[in-house]
PDB file of C-alpha atoms in Angstrom:
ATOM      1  CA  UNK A   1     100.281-125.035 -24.862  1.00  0.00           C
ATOM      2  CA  UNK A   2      97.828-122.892 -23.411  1.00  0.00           C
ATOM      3  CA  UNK A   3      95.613-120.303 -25.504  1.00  0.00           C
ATOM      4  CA  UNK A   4      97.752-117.302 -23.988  1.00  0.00           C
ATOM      5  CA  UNK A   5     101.119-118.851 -25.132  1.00  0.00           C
ATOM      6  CA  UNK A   6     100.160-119.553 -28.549  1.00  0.00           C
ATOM      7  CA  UNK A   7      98.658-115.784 -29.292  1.00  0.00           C
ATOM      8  CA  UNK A   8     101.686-114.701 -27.660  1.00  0.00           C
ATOM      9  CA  UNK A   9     103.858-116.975 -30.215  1.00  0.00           C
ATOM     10  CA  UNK A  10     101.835-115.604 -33.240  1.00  0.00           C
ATOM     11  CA  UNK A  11     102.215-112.187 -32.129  1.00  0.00           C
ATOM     12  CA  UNK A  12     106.170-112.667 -31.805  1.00  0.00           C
ATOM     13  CA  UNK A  13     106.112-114.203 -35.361  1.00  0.00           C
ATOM     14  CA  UNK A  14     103.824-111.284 -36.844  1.00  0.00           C
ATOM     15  CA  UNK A  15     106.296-108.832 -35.176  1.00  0.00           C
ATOM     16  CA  UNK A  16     109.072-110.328 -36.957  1.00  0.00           C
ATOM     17  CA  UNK A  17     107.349-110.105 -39.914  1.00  0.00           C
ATOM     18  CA  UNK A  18     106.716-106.085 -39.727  1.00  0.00           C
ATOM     19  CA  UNK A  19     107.515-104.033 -42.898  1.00  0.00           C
ATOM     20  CA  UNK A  20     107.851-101.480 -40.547  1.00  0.00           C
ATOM     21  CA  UNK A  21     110.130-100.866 -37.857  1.00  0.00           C
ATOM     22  CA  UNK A  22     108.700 -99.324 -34.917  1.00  0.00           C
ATOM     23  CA  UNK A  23     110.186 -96.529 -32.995  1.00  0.00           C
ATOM     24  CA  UNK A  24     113.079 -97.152 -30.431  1.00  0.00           C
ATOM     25  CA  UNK A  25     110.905 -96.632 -27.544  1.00  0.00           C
ATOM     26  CA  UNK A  26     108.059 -98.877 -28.476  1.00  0.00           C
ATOM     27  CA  UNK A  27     111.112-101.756 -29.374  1.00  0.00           C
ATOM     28  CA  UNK A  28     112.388-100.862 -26.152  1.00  0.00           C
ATOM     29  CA  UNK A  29     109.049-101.823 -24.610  1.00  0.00           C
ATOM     30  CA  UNK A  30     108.526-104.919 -27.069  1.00  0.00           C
ATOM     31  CA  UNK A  31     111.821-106.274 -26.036  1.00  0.00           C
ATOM     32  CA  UNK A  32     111.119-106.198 -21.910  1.00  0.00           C
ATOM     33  CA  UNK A  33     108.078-107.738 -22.430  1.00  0.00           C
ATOM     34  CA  UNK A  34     109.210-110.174 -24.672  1.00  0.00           C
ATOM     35  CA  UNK A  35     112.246-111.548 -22.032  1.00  0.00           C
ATOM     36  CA  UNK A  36     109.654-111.298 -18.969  1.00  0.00           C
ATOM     37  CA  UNK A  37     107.507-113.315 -20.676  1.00  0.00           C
ATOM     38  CA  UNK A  38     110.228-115.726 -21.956  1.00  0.00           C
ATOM     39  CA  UNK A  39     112.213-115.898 -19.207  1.00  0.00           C
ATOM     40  CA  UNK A  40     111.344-113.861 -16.478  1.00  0.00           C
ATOM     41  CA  UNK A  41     112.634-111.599 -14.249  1.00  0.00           C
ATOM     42  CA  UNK A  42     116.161-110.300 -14.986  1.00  0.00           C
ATOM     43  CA  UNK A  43     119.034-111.921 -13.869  1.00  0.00           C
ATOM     44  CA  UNK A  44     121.428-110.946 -16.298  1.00  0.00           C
ATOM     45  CA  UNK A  45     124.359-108.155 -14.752  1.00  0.00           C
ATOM     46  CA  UNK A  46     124.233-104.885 -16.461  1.00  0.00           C
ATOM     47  CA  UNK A  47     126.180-104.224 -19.040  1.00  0.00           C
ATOM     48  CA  UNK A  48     129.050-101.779 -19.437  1.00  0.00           C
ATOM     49  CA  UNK A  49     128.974 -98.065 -19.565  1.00  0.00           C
ATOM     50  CA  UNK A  50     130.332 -98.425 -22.698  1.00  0.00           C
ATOM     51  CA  UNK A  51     127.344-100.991 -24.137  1.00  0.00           C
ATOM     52  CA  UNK A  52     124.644 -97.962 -24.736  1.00  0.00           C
ATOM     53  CA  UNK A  53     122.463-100.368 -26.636  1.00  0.00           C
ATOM     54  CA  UNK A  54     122.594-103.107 -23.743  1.00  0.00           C
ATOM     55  CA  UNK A  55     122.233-101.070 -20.777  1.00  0.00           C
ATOM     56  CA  UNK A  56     118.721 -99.821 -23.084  1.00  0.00           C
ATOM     57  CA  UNK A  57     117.323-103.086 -23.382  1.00  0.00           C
ATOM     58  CA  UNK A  58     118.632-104.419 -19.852  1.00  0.00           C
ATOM     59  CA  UNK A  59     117.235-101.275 -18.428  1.00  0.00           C
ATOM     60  CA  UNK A  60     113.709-102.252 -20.590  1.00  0.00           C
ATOM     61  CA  UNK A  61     113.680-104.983 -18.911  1.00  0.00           C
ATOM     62  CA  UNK A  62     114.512-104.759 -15.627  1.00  0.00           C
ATOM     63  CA  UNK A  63     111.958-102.534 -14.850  1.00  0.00           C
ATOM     64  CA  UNK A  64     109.362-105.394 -15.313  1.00  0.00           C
ATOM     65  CA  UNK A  65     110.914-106.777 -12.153  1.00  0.00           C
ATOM     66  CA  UNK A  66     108.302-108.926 -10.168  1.00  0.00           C
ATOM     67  CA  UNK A  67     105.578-108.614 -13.838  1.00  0.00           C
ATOM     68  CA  UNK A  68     104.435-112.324 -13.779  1.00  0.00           C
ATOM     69  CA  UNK A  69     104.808-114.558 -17.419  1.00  0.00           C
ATOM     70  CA  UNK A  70     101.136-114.278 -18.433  1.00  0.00           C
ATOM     71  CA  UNK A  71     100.771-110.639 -18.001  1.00  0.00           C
ATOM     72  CA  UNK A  72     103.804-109.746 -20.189  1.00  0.00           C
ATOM     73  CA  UNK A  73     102.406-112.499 -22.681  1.00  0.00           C
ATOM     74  CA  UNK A  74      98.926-110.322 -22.876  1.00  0.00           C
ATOM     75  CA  UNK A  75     100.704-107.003 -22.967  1.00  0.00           C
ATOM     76  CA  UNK A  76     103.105-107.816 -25.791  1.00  0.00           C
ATOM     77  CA  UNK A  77     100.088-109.477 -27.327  1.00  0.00           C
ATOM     78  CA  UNK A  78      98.233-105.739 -27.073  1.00  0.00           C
ATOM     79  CA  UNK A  79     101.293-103.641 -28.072  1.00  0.00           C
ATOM     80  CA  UNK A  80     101.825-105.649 -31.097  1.00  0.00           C
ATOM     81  CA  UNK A  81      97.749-105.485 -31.851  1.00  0.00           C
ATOM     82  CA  UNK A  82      98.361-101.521 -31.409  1.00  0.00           C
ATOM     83  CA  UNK A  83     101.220-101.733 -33.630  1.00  0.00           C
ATOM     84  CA  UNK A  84      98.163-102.636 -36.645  1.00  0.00           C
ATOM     85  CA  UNK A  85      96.049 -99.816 -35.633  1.00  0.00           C
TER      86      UNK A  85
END
């Protein structure tokens, strides 16, 4: 495992162990980043009108179309870093 993917797996673990909850927006962002990095660009069809909550986080990540793997790793590294500040 390479020295990206195992900050990146810390800072997924330290995210999930928040006491605080971070705005919508910012887990908006968190999520996107997370699934680029995990599994890349968005495949998935978009959910239903009706599915407010899915068509927010498909939306979040969708438009990280194209980011490569490694540069969602480093920015979900930073936002989480940000998160401490």
């Amino acid at each position: 495992m390479s020295e990206l993917q195992t900050a990146f797996q810390a800072a997924v673990i330290a995210s999930q162990q928040r006491s605080q909850r971070p705005d919508n927006a910012t887990m908006l962002r968190l999520y996107g980043l997370y699934k680029q990095a995990s599994t890349g660009d968005n495949k998935v069809p978009k959910p239903g009108f009706s599915d407010m909550v899915g068509r927010a986080k498909w939306d979040a990540w969708n438009k990280l179309q194209g980011m490569p793997a490694e540069d969602a790793m480093q920015q979900y590294i930073d936002a989480i870093s940000a998160l401490d500040d």
